[in-house]
Amino acid sequence: MIRKFRYGKPFPTDAVVKNVGQTSGMPPFFTVTEQDGGVEYRYTMEKEDCVFGLGEQMRGINKRGWHYDGYAYDDPHLTETRTSLYGAHNFIVVFGARTFGVFVDCGKRVSFDIGYTDPDELIITFADADVYFITGESVLAIVKTFRELIGQSYIPPKWAFGFGQSKWGYRCEEDIREVFRGYEEAELPLDMIYLDIDYMEEYCDFTVNRERFPDLKGLAEEFKEKGVRLIPIVDAAVKVKEGYHVYDEGVEKGYFCTDSEGKPYVVGVWPGDSVLPDVLNPEARLWFGSYYEEFLKQGIEGFWNDMNEPAIFYGQGSIDRAFQVVASKAGVNLDHETFNEVQAAFGSLANNPDDYAAMHHKAEGELISHSEVHNLYGDFLTRGAAEYFAERDPDRRYLLFSRSSYIGMHRYGGIWTGDNASWWSHLALNVKMMPSLDMCGFLFAGADLGGHAEDTTEDLMLRWLAFGIFTPLMRNHATCTARDQECYRFKDLGAFRHILSLRYRLLPYLYSEFVKCAQKGEMLFKPLCFEYPEDARARTVEDQLFWGESVMLAPVVEANAAGRYVYLPARMKLLRFTRHGVRERVMEKGEYYIDVPLDEVVVFLREGKVLPLAQPAKNVASLDDRHLTFLKFIVQTTEYTVCRDDGVTKSSLQNFETIKVQP
Amino acid sequence: MIRKFRYGKPFPTDAVVKNVGQTSGMPPFFTVTEQDGGVEYRYTMEKEDCVFGLGEQMRGINKRGWHYDGYAYDDPHLTETRTSLYGAHNFIVVFGARTFGVFVDCGKRVSFDIGYTDPDELIITFADADVYFITGESVLAIVKTFRELIGQSYIPPKWAFGFGQSKWGYRCEEDIREVFRGYEEAELPLDMIYLDIDYMEEYCDFTVNRERFPDLKGLAEEFKEKGVRLIPIVDAAVKVKEGYHVYDEGVEKGYFCTDSEGKPYVVGVWPGDSVLPDVLNPEARLWFGSYYEEFLKQGIEGFWNDMNEPAIFYGQGSIDRAFQVVASKAGVNLDHETFNEVQAAFGSLANNPDDYAAMHHKAEGELISHSEVHNLYGDFLTRGAAEYFAERDPDRRYLLFSRSSYIGMHRYGGIWTGDNASWWSHLALNVKMMPSLDMCGFLFAGADLGGHAEDTTEDLMLRWLAFGIFTPLMRNHATCTARDQECYRFKDLGAFRHILSLRYRLLPYLYSEFVKCAQKGEMLFKPLCFEYPEDARARTVEDQLFWGESVMLAPVVEANAAGRYVYLPARMKLLRFTRHGVRERVMEKGEYYIDVPLDEVVVFLREGKVLPLAQPAKNVASLDDRHLTFLKFIVQTTEYTVCRDDGVTKSSLQNFETIKVQP
């Protein structure tokens, strides 16, 4: 059951697709305090209560013991200190003495204090929001009700479930060719090569540097014939440059965010002075989306949208002040305090709330400060592209994913989880984040495998891939200063070949489970206690997940580990994927330590279930998903339903085949 | 067996105390390459080889899979990216196909690539060093041989094993009184309150701000009567200020580091323009040490030495260049590259190698660049104080510990592991670092419990204290911007009381084990595989430690955990310290999941061993260690040896009592 409570004047976020009537009175369980336009929800938790959700966030599956902000924020230092990442996903489920869900639908910052100020208090603070209070029989039932409320998750084309290689630093056509050759010569599968900002001319959106990429169309077509697609990045900010068509047109049409007087609001991003498309204006965002055509007509079918929190290096006013602060201290004996001031002058410019407050959108004819709608920016920018695609070819699926997001965007595209680092703790974070994202509808998601910033190592890369083969978006991506981490650069290529091959062998299952979960509003990745709510031990397991209907995952996320502990909440069959075949072992419910060598993948098959496997393939196009073999843990004939769509149209997504599997 | 190899012209570090003759020829196992004065040691590791050691460092007990620098470095961002911390402890033991130890004795940067560039290669790079190659029957035997080589570890007074409270931000006498009252009223034990830089006048060493601390002597005496000692900080850098006695005297005597022409080298630290005592000059360091007398005569008996890597905020030349860089970009349209340049101008000034290179020491009459001896600075500064104490009162023990250190300093003082953060991962790091520190002689060591930077939470604080009760240095310390984390500020005071009390109940054991380990060159904290070298499973256990002769620790280091997995390499007795008493359970060798509530401490008693317990006490002075009870896992009469010194003199450290314990 869903109850809706309105506070203040919420800006329409389009997060929900169902019409829910407003409830008067108070929500159950919470103490609600309204003061100066702000609202505080307070709930006293029992000792054993867990709190799940918040989508893209730091810390555990159970969010208890820290405070979090629903606030899209570009800062790549993903430490335990952080309170928000690149998206704002304000949905939680409290599980324990009472079990219920809360969605705070609000484009502004929302704060969740989940046992931080007081270990036993859950305090949600916000203003101008619709709050949806959801009850149901179980956590899974509540999630399903919420997912119905927010509408069906985006389903990309099938080839997007292949493996992609990316790096900020592929500067020219030859760099791209080298990556292709590297994978081909090492006999490693590959479906996509990503283009980061290097391909652009002066960091201008929808331009291509013709010296470094003389024939992008030719390259894209040549590679597509070989089964590899090029996926260019699109940034939010548009360079201020007269004669640059996107800038000129946007200015002429009044499609950029402005200051309070209606003049384009200039901020510093990659190209220096830039303006931001006013994506809250439906015409403006469709106009921005229509520029993707410049790539579509070159045979490109997939995109990643970046810097759309929106990321701002500096605002015009704030950088002037920074120069003044520094100039005022020249020649002064700088002690601790004054030196800090000088250091902070340029160190604290990025994503400054003052810049957000000064920037304005035109919403239904009225100027509205960006602060009021901040979290919607990445969502609406990505939606602009999706709306253009739908207009261009209503039945076709394109690959589209974004760094920033808000609930609602899950209907238009996927996300990657932003600029992580080559840290073991970020592999663990990747594992913990997947079910939280699924709760919020972001099924097509994945982390930068191997880590974006900093230098990776071969063992970290292998362990990360051994989890990444299960995430719908599977991309190896690194920043320009990081050590090269394309899979072919490592020593034990056999191990990489084995693990990447397994992705393709599992792809019919992954794809079928993904499509079914999207259509039914279910989770692809589930914490153990979502399925075993009565099992107290399952509640504290933070590094194992159910994956689709048949499999439980238990990835190794620690350096120099020879294996790991696993808790089986029920009888299961261990499946050990070695280079030489699959080894199986039935295990009873209980606690185990299992060996997991670097070049093996261990998963658990649930009782009564089967797991379809294809033959290895070098890309999705050459994958034979008609001839599947099945790993089984069954005693009677069992059915498995495979998605039999054409891989690219929306209409064909209704085609399923149910296969009978004998014990 | 120890073999010594000399390369280039090593600067004398005084790390070793035994005279080891130089060996000609090549060290065993390694391929040695010498080029341009640099030396590379290369060893091909087998798959199962582990590498232990490096003292204060990031990552696991097994150091394999990353690269590390022996390089003292002040940077509080302790992420997985880091390659060095505040000390340089260049001793490793390779354990596996072959087992041996290597100590690279060198004041300059030493690099250890332990399977980073190539997963199977150990590569040590250095110049001008004595390399000690140590073999023995086992890892423990090698460590013991090394510890004999470097001399006996520092033993502080007994009261220093009590619990201390610290925070940057106790600005005045009333702040200190409030902390004392807080602990007293909450009935929480306390032995020390630390004074951070707040007590000084204008950040000048050996001064006290008389407005905020009108009578430090009176306060120190009053508190000492109540059983609580004040422990002031001493920083390395001396403010440039005419009329400030330390500066004036140092300049007059030529006791500060200079530029290449012999003029005092000015760097920016807390007070702005500062100079650094030239501690490589024995007269200069004793002179600096003699200023501690200003506190000793006020009844103070303990000190912590900070900022002695040495930490430099900026050098005079580099800050001028930074101002120039910024000025040159004023009014320019800053794109990504130029904006980075401006940001980096002030962001990259700290601890700049150029400043270190330009700064000089006077060593045996000759000017020598700081770069050549960098890692020795903190060691020799602390040694200066220790040498003064020994001159003042040869038999008396003072509390003295340092942030920066080099092997050799372990004879003069302890260390804290520097500026960590309130992160669960730093609790885990604390656990992993203790045995590595013990290998290098730093027995009196501990981390900032609860975390120095960032905001802690009650559960993190409790779990951290539940490990911190086992570390010789037990201090709760936080930075000025962090949430208050004195134990009395939390909700479940009963849990804090129970855990802190346990420290004092265990103190007779901790102290006795500590003194014995120091005297015998043994480790207080041992990884499981050091005692069970044949047990392959034990080799991968990174979060359990033997603590002294009787106990195995298995701390909980994860948020929202209800317990943890434990591997017992042998039969042991679980001891569960609850608020209501101790519960015991014998457990066979094997893998277990055990519950560990937030307010309980679980340890394991080894078969054939006993654990003495005292009654709870409010401080060390009031601890009755004559009436001990024993927890036992024995079938026959067993002996336990207790240190019966007077707690303050060196000579009394030979007094032990062996107690017979009946089953």
mmCIF file of C-alpha atoms in Angstrom, chain B residues 20-164:
data_model
loop_
_atom_site.group_PDB
_atom_site.id
_atom_site.type_symbol
_atom_site.label_atom_id
_atom_site.label_comp_id
_atom_site.label_asym_id
_atom_site.label_seq_id
_atom_site.Cartn_x
_atom_site.Cartn_y
_atom_site.Cartn_z
ATOM 1 C CA VAL B 20 78.395 -7.043 11.786
ATOM 2 C CA GLY B 21 81.350 -7.452 9.466
ATOM 3 C CA GLN B 22 80.855 -6.691 5.819
ATOM 4 C CA THR B 23 80.376 -9.650 3.483
ATOM 5 C CA SER B 24 81.860 -9.482 0.048
ATOM 6 C CA GLY B 25 80.144 -10.988 -2.947
ATOM 7 C CA MET B 26 76.444 -11.209 -3.590
ATOM 8 C CA PRO B 27 73.516 -11.861 -1.272
ATOM 9 C CA PRO B 28 71.788 -15.230 -1.770
ATOM 10 C CA PHE B 29 68.658 -15.644 -3.926
ATOM 11 C CA PHE B 30 68.630 -12.090 -5.286
ATOM 12 C CA THR B 31 69.758 -10.826 -8.642
ATOM 13 C CA VAL B 32 71.590 -7.603 -7.888
ATOM 14 C CA THR B 33 72.030 -4.863 -10.466
ATOM 15 C CA GLU B 34 74.030 -1.724 -9.811
ATOM 16 C CA GLN B 35 73.676 1.230 -12.136
ATOM 17 C CA ASP B 36 74.408 4.944 -11.767
ATOM 18 C CA GLY B 37 74.835 4.566 -8.033
ATOM 19 C CA GLY B 38 71.445 2.893 -7.695
ATOM 20 C CA VAL B 39 71.029 -0.717 -6.664
ATOM 21 C CA GLU B 40 68.219 -3.101 -7.607
ATOM 22 C CA TYR B 41 67.594 -6.342 -5.721
ATOM 23 C CA ARG B 42 65.293 -8.712 -7.600
ATOM 24 C CA TYR B 43 63.787 -11.952 -6.318
ATOM 25 C CA THR B 44 61.267 -14.145 -8.109
ATOM 26 C CA MET B 45 58.531 -15.169 -5.718
ATOM 27 C CA GLU B 46 56.683 -18.459 -5.787
ATOM 28 C CA LYS B 47 52.892 -18.305 -5.949
ATOM 29 C CA GLU B 48 52.479 -19.065 -2.242
ATOM 30 C CA ASP B 49 55.218 -16.752 -0.935
ATOM 31 C CA CYS B 50 54.153 -14.099 1.541
ATOM 32 C CA VAL B 51 56.106 -10.960 2.357
ATOM 33 C CA PHE B 52 55.828 -9.530 5.873
ATOM 34 C CA GLY B 53 57.220 -6.445 7.539
ATOM 35 C CA LEU B 54 57.658 -2.765 6.613
ATOM 36 C CA GLY B 55 56.375 -1.678 10.022
ATOM 37 C CA GLU B 56 54.141 1.365 9.684
ATOM 38 C CA GLN B 57 52.613 0.838 6.263
ATOM 39 C CA MET B 58 49.303 0.559 4.467
ATOM 40 C CA ARG B 59 47.590 -2.660 3.385
ATOM 41 C CA GLY B 60 47.767 -6.149 4.791
ATOM 42 C CA ILE B 61 49.987 -8.204 7.038
ATOM 43 C CA ASN B 62 51.062 -9.875 3.811
ATOM 44 C CA LYS B 63 52.477 -6.979 1.814
ATOM 45 C CA ARG B 64 52.355 -8.738 -1.521
ATOM 46 C CA GLY B 65 50.536 -7.060 -4.429
ATOM 47 C CA TRP B 66 51.560 -3.418 -4.033
ATOM 48 C CA HIS B 67 54.580 -1.115 -4.012
ATOM 49 C CA TYR B 68 55.823 0.704 -0.946
ATOM 50 C CA ASP B 69 58.354 3.362 -0.137
ATOM 51 C CA GLY B 70 60.540 3.573 2.892
ATOM 52 C CA TYR B 71 59.902 7.306 3.094
ATOM 53 C CA ALA B 72 58.580 9.347 6.020
ATOM 54 C CA TYR B 73 55.647 11.342 4.730
ATOM 55 C CA ASP B 74 53.056 13.603 6.339
ATOM 56 C CA ASP B 75 49.791 13.224 4.476
ATOM 57 C CA PRO B 76 46.668 12.310 6.407
ATOM 58 C CA HIS B 77 44.821 10.798 3.432
ATOM 59 C CA LEU B 78 45.520 7.183 4.251
ATOM 60 C CA THR B 79 43.957 5.464 1.268
ATOM 61 C CA GLU B 80 44.946 2.260 -0.496
ATOM 62 C CA THR B 81 46.854 4.394 -2.983
ATOM 63 C CA ARG B 82 49.471 5.400 -0.448
ATOM 64 C CA THR B 83 52.957 3.927 -0.597
ATOM 65 C CA SER B 84 54.308 5.223 2.695
ATOM 66 C CA LEU B 85 53.187 6.652 5.996
ATOM 67 C CA TYR B 86 54.986 8.645 8.671
ATOM 68 C CA GLY B 87 57.843 6.262 9.317
ATOM 69 C CA ALA B 88 60.355 4.285 7.268
ATOM 70 C CA HIS B 89 60.831 0.721 8.455
ATOM 71 C CA ASN B 90 62.741 -1.096 5.746
ATOM 72 C CA PHE B 91 62.681 -4.630 7.107
ATOM 73 C CA ILE B 92 60.878 -7.466 5.348
ATOM 74 C CA VAL B 93 60.704 -11.217 5.719
ATOM 75 C CA VAL B 94 59.936 -13.369 2.709
ATOM 76 C CA PHE B 95 58.127 -16.515 3.821
ATOM 77 C CA GLY B 96 57.539 -19.424 1.473
ATOM 78 C CA ALA B 97 59.667 -21.458 -0.876
ATOM 79 C CA ARG B 98 62.602 -19.770 0.826
ATOM 80 C CA THR B 99 62.354 -17.835 4.072
ATOM 81 C CA PHE B 100 64.697 -14.949 4.803
ATOM 82 C CA GLY B 101 64.808 -11.383 6.018
ATOM 83 C CA VAL B 102 66.195 -8.241 4.419
ATOM 84 C CA PHE B 103 66.862 -4.920 6.125
ATOM 85 C CA VAL B 104 67.837 -2.011 3.899
ATOM 86 C CA ASP B 105 69.488 0.455 6.240
ATOM 87 C CA CYS B 106 69.370 3.798 4.497
ATOM 88 C CA GLY B 107 68.193 7.302 5.374
ATOM 89 C CA LYS B 108 67.074 7.968 1.816
ATOM 90 C CA ARG B 109 63.986 6.713 0.047
ATOM 91 C CA VAL B 110 63.953 2.946 -0.448
ATOM 92 C CA SER B 111 61.419 1.330 -2.763
ATOM 93 C CA PHE B 112 59.829 -2.112 -2.322
ATOM 94 C CA ASP B 113 57.881 -3.384 -5.329
ATOM 95 C CA ILE B 114 56.295 -6.531 -3.944
ATOM 96 C CA GLY B 115 54.470 -7.992 -6.910
ATOM 97 C CA TYR B 116 53.115 -4.681 -8.194
ATOM 98 C CA THR B 117 54.931 -4.303 -11.503
ATOM 99 C CA ASP B 118 54.997 -8.057 -11.964
ATOM 100 C CA PRO B 119 52.907 -10.233 -9.631
ATOM 101 C CA ASP B 120 55.820 -12.618 -9.143
ATOM 102 C CA GLU B 121 58.726 -10.226 -8.702
ATOM 103 C CA LEU B 122 60.042 -8.637 -5.530
ATOM 104 C CA ILE B 123 62.163 -5.632 -6.488
ATOM 105 C CA ILE B 124 63.971 -3.502 -3.911
ATOM 106 C CA THR B 125 65.592 -0.287 -5.126
ATOM 107 C CA PHE B 126 67.911 1.969 -3.163
ATOM 108 C CA ALA B 127 71.262 3.717 -3.119
ATOM 109 C CA ASP B 128 73.955 4.122 -0.450
ATOM 110 C CA ALA B 129 72.780 1.521 1.998
ATOM 111 C CA ASP B 130 73.889 -1.297 4.210
ATOM 112 C CA VAL B 131 71.788 -4.324 3.419
ATOM 113 C CA TYR B 132 71.439 -6.993 6.086
ATOM 114 C CA PHE B 133 70.438 -10.409 4.842
ATOM 115 C CA ILE B 134 69.099 -12.584 7.646
ATOM 116 C CA THR B 135 68.366 -16.285 7.627
ATOM 117 C CA GLY B 136 67.010 -18.511 10.352
ATOM 118 C CA GLU B 137 64.864 -21.497 11.092
ATOM 119 C CA SER B 138 61.583 -19.661 10.949
ATOM 120 C CA VAL B 139 60.060 -16.233 10.526
ATOM 121 C CA LEU B 140 60.091 -15.820 14.301
ATOM 122 C CA ALA B 141 63.741 -16.798 14.505
ATOM 123 C CA ILE B 142 64.610 -14.314 11.759
ATOM 124 C CA VAL B 143 62.674 -11.562 13.525
ATOM 125 C CA LYS B 144 64.435 -12.333 16.784
ATOM 126 C CA THR B 145 67.842 -12.200 15.088
ATOM 127 C CA PHE B 146 66.889 -8.868 13.541
ATOM 128 C CA ARG B 147 65.666 -7.503 16.848
ATOM 129 C CA GLU B 148 68.964 -8.465 18.470
ATOM 130 C CA LEU B 149 70.716 -6.622 15.660
ATOM 131 C CA ILE B 150 68.778 -3.409 16.285
ATOM 132 C CA GLY B 151 68.753 -3.522 20.074
ATOM 133 C CA GLN B 152 66.179 -3.601 22.831
ATOM 134 C CA SER B 153 62.884 -1.803 22.413
ATOM 135 C CA TYR B 154 61.898 1.170 24.520
ATOM 136 C CA ILE B 155 59.896 0.462 27.656
ATOM 137 C CA PRO B 156 57.817 3.380 28.961
ATOM 138 C CA PRO B 157 56.705 3.832 32.567
ATOM 139 C CA LYS B 158 53.866 1.584 33.623
ATOM 140 C CA TRP B 159 51.302 4.363 33.903
ATOM 141 C CA ALA B 160 51.737 4.918 30.140
ATOM 142 C CA PHE B 161 49.859 1.637 29.620
ATOM 143 C CA GLY B 162 46.758 3.320 30.977
ATOM 144 C CA PHE B 163 44.144 4.905 28.743
ATOM 145 C CA GLY B 164 44.633 8.464 27.474
#
